[in-house]
PDB file of C-alpha atoms in Angstrom:
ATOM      1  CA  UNK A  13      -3.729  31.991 -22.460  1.00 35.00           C
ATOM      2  CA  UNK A  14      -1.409  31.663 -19.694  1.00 50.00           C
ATOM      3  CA  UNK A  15      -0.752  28.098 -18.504  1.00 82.00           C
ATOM      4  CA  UNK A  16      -1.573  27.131 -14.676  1.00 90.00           C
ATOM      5  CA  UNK A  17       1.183  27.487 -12.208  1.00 96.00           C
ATOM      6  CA  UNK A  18       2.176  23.860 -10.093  1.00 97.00           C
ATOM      7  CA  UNK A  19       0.461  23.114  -7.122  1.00 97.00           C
ATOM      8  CA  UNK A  20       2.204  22.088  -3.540  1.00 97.00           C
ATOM      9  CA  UNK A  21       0.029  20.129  -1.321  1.00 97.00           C
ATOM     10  CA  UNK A  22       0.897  17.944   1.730  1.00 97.00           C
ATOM     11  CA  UNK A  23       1.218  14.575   0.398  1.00 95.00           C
ATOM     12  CA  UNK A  24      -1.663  11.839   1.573  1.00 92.00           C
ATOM     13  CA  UNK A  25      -0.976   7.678   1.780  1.00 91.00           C
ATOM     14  CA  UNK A  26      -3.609   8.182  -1.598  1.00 91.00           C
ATOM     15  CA  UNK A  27      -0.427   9.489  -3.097  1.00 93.00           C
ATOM     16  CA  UNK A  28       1.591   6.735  -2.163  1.00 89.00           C
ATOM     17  CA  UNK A  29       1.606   4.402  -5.279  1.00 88.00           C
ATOM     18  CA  UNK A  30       2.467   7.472  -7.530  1.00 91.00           C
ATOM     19  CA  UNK A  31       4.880   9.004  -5.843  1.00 92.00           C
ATOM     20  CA  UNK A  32       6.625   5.447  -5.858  1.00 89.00           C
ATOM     21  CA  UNK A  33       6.815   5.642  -9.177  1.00 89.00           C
ATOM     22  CA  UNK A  34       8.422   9.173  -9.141  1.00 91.00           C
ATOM     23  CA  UNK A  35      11.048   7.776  -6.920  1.00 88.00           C
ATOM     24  CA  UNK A  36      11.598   4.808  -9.306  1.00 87.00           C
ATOM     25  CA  UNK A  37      12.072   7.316 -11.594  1.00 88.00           C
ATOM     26  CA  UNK A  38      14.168   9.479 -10.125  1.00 85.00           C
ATOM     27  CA  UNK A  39      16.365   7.517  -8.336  1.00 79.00           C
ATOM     28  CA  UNK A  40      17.905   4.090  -8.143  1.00 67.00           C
ATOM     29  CA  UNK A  41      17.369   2.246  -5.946  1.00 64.00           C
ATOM     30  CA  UNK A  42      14.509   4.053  -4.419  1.00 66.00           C
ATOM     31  CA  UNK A  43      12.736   3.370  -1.259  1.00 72.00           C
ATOM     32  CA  UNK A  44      10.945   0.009  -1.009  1.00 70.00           C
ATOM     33  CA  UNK A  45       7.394   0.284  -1.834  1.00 66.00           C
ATOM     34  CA  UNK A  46       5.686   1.042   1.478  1.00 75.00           C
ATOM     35  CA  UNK A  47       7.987   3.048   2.387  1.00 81.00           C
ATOM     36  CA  UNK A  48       6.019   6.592   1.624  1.00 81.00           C
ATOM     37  CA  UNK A  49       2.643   4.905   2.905  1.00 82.00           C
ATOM     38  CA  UNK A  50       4.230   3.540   6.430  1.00 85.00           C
ATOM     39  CA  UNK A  51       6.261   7.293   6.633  1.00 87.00           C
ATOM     40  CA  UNK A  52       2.710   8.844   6.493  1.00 86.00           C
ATOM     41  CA  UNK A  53       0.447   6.823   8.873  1.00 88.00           C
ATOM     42  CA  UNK A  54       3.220   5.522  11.548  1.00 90.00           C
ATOM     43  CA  UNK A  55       6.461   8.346  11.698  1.00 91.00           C
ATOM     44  CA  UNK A  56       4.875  11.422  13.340  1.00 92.00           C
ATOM     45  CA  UNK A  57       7.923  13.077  12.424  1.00 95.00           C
ATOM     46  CA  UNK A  58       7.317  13.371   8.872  1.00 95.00           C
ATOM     47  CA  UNK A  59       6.004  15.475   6.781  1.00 96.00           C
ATOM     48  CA  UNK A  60       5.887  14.893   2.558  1.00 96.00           C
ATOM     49  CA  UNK A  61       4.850  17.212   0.422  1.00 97.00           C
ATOM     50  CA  UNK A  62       3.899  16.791  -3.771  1.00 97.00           C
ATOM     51  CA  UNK A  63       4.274  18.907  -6.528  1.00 98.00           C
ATOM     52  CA  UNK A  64       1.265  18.479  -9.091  1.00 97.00           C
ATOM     53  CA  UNK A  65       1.043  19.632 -12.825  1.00 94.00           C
ATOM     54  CA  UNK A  66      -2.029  21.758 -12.735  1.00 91.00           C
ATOM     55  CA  UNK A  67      -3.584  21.175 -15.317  1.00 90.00           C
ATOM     56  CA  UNK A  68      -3.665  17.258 -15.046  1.00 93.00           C
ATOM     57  CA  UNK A  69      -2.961  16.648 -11.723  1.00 94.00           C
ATOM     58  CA  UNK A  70       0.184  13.996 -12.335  1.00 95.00           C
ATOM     59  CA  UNK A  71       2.652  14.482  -9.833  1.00 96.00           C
ATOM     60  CA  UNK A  72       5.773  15.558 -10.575  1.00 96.00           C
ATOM     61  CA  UNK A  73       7.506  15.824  -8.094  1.00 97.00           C
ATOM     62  CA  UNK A  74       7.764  15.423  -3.781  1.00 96.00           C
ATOM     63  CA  UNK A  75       9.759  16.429  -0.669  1.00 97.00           C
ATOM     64  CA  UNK A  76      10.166  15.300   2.402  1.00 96.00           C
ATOM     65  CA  UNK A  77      11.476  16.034   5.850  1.00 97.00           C
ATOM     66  CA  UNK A  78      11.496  14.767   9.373  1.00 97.00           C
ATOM     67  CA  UNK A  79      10.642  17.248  12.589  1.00 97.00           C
ATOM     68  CA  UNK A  80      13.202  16.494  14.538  1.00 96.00           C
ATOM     69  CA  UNK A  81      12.924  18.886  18.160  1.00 94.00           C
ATOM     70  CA  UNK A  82      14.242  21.834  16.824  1.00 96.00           C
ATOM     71  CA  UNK A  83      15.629  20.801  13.624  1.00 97.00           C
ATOM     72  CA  UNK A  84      13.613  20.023  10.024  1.00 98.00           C
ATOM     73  CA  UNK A  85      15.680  16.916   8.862  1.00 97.00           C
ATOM     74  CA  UNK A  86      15.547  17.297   4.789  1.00 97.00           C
ATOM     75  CA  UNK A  87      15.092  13.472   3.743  1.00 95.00           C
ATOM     76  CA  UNK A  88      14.078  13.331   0.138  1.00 93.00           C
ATOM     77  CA  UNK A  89      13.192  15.715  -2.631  1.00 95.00           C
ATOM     78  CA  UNK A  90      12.896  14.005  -6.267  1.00 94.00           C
ATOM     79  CA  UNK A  91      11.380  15.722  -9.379  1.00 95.00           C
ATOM     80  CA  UNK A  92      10.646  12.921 -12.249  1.00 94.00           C
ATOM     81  CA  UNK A  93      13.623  13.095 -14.978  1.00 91.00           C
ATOM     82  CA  UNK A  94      11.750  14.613 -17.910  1.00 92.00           C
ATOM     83  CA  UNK A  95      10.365  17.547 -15.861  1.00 91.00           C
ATOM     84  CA  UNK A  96      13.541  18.724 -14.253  1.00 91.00           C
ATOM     85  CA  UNK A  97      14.899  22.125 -15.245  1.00 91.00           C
ATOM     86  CA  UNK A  98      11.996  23.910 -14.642  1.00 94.00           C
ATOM     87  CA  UNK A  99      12.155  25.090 -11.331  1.00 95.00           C
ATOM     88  CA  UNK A 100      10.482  22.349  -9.338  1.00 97.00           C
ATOM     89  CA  UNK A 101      12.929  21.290  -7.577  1.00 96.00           C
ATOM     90  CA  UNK A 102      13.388  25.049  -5.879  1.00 97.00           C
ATOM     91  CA  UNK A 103       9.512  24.562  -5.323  1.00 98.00           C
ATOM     92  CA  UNK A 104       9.700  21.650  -3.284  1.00 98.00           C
ATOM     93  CA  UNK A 105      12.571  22.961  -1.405  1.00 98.00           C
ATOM     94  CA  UNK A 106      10.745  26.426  -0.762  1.00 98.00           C
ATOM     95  CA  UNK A 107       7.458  24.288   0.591  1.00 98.00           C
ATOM     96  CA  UNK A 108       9.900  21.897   2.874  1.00 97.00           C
ATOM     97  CA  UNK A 109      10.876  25.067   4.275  1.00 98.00           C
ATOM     98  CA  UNK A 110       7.450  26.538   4.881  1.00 97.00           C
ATOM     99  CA  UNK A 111       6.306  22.936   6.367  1.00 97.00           C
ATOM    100  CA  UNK A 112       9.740  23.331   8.719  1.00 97.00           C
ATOM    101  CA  UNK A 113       8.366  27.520   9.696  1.00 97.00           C
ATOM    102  CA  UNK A 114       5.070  26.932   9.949  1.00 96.00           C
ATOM    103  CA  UNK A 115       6.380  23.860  12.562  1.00 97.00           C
ATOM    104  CA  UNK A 116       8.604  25.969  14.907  1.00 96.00           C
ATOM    105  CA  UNK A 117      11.489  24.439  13.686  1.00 97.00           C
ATOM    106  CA  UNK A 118      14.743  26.721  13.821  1.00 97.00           C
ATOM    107  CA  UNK A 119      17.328  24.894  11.367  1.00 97.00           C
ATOM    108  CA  UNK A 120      17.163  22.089   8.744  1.00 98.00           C
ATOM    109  CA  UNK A 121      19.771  20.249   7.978  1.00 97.00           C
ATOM    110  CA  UNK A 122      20.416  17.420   5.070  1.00 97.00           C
ATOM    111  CA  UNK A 123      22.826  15.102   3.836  1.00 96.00           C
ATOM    112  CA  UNK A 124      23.415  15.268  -0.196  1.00 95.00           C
ATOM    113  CA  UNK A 125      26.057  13.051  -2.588  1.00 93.00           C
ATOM    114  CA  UNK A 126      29.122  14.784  -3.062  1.00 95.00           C
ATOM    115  CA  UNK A 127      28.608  14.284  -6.611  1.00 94.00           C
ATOM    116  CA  UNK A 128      25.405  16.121  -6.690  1.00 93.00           C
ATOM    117  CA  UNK A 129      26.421  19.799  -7.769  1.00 94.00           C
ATOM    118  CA  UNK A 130      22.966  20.700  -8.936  1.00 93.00           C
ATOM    119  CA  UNK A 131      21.357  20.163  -5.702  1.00 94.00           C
ATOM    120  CA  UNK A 132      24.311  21.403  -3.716  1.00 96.00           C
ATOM    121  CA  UNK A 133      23.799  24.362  -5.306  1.00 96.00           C
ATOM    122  CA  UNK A 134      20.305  24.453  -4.927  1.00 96.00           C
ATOM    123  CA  UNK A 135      20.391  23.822  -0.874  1.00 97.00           C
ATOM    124  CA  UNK A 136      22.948  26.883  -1.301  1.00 97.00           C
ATOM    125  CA  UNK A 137      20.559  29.184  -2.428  1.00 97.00           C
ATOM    126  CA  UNK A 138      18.796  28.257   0.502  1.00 97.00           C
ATOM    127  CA  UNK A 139      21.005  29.242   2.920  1.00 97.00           C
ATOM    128  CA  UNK A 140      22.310  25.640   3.799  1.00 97.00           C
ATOM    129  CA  UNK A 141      25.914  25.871   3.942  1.00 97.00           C
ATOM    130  CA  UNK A 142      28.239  22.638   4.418  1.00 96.00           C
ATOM    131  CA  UNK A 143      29.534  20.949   8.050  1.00 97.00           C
ATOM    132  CA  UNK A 144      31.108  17.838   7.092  1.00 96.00           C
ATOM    133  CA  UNK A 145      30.641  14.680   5.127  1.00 95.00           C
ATOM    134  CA  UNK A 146      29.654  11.274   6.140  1.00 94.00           C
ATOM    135  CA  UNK A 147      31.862   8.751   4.115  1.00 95.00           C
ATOM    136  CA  UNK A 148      30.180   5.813   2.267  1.00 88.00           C
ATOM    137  CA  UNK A 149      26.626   7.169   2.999  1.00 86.00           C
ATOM    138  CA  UNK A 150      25.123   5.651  -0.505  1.00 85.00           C
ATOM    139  CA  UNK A 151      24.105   2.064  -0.471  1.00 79.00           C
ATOM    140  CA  UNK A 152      24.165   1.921  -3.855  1.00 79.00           C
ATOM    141  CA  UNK A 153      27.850   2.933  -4.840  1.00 84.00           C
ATOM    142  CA  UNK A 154      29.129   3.880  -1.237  1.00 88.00           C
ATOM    143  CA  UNK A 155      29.246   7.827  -2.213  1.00 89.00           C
ATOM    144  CA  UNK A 156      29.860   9.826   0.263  1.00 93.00           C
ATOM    145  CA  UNK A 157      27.629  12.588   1.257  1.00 94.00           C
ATOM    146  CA  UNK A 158      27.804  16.617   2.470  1.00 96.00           C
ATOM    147  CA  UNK A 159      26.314  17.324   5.516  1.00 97.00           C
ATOM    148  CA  UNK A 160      24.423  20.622   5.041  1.00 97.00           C
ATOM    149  CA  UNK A 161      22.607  22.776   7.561  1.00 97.00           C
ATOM    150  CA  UNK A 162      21.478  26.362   7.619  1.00 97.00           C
ATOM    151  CA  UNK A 163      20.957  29.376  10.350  1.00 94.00           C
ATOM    152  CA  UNK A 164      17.719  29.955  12.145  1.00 96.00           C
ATOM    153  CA  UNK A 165      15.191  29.392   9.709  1.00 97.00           C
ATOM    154  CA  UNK A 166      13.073  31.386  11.976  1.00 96.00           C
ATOM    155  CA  UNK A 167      15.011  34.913  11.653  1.00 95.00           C
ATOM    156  CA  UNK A 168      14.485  37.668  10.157  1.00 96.00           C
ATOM    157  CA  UNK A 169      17.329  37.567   7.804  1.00 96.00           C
ATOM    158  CA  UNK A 170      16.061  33.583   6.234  1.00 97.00           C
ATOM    159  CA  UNK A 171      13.006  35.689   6.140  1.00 95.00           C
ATOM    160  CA  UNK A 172      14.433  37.650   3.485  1.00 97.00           C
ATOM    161  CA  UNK A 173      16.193  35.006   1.582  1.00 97.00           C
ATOM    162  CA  UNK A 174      12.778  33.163   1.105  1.00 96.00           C
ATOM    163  CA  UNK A 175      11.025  36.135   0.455  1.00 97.00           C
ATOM    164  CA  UNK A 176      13.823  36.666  -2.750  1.00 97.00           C
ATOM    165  CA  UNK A 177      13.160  33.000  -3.957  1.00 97.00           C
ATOM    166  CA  UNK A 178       9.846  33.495  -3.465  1.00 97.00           C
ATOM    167  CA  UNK A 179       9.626  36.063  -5.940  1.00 97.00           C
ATOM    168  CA  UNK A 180      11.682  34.289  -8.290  1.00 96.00           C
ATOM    169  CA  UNK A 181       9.843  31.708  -8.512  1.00 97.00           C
ATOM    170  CA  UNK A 182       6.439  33.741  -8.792  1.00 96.00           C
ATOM    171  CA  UNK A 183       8.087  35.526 -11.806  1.00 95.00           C
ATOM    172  CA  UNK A 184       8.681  32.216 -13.612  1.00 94.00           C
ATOM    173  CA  UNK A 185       5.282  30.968 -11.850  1.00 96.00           C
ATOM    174  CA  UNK A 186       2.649  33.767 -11.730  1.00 95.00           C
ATOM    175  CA  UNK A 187       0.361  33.038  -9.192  1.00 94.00           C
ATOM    176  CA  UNK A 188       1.687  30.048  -7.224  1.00 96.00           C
ATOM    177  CA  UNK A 189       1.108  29.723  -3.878  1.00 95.00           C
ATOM    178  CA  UNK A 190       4.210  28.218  -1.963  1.00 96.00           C
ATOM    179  CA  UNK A 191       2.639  27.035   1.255  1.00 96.00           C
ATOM    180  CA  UNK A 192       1.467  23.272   0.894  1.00 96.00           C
ATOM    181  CA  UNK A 193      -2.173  22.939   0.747  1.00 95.00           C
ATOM    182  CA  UNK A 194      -3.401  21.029   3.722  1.00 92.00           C
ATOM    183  CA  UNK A 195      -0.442  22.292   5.989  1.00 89.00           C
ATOM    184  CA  UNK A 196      -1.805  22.610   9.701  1.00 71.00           C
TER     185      UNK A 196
END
């Protein structure tokens, strides 16, 4: 029997106390605990998505971004620690990306610790490619961070490049769909 592929879906304020405790999870410090719930009902710039284990529902996973004019403003993905390495991280990524098309917007952009060669990588593969650093970004230990952005998300050739991860992804993940239920 083949096991259920993840689910993307936008994510609702319902969400709010469990992805909380993804983001305690996944990072420290997180955001402050109304954070998610007051980016939902009172930014109209942002736009969250969660990644859900299909067959029990827990989330494991979430993205975020900001619609900024032109430009999808990549402010959080975190995947909780004990299901990382499985792809979900390209997931979210792939979804932010759909959420950013499906918007109009025409490049994304992000700011990621220097330390962080995983998700540098990662934002890579996506076509973001790095434009400068903002010194002692991190709060927490004053870590710099890459500024990443990428071409027009809306051409033909990022077309191609998602298409590719796309069907990566579906190999490892037979059947997923990677546009965010509940994206209008």
């Amino acid at each position: 029997m083949s096991q259920l592929p993840p689910t993307l879906s936008m994510m609702h304020p319902a969400d709010a106390t469990e992805v909380m405790s993804v983001e305690q999870l996944a990072y420290s410090p997180g955001w402050p605990a109304t954070a998610f719930e007051r980016e939902l009902t009172q930014n109209g710039m942002a736009r969250y998505i969660v990644l859900r284990d299909a067959g029990t529902g827990r989330i494991d996973g979430f993205a975020g971004l900001w619609l900024m004019v032109d430009e999808a403003h990549v402010v959080t993905v975190a995947v909780l620690p004990e299901s990382r390495r499985k792809g979900f991280g390209r997931i979210l990524v792939a979804g932010l990306m759909a959420v950013a098309i499906e918007h109009g917007m025409t490049m994304a952009t992000l700011e990621v610790r220097v330390s962080n060669e995983a998700a540098r990588g990662l934002y890579r593969s996506f076509g973001f490619y790095e434009v400068g650093t903002r010194k002692r970004y991190y709060a927490d230990n004053r870590e710099d961070a890459v500024i990443m952005t990428t071409e027009d998300i809306q051409g033909e050739a990022y077309r191609r490049r998602l298409a590719r991860i796309a069907a990566g992804i579906e190999e490892q993940y037979p059947g997923i769909d990677l546009i965010p239920a509940g994206l209008a």
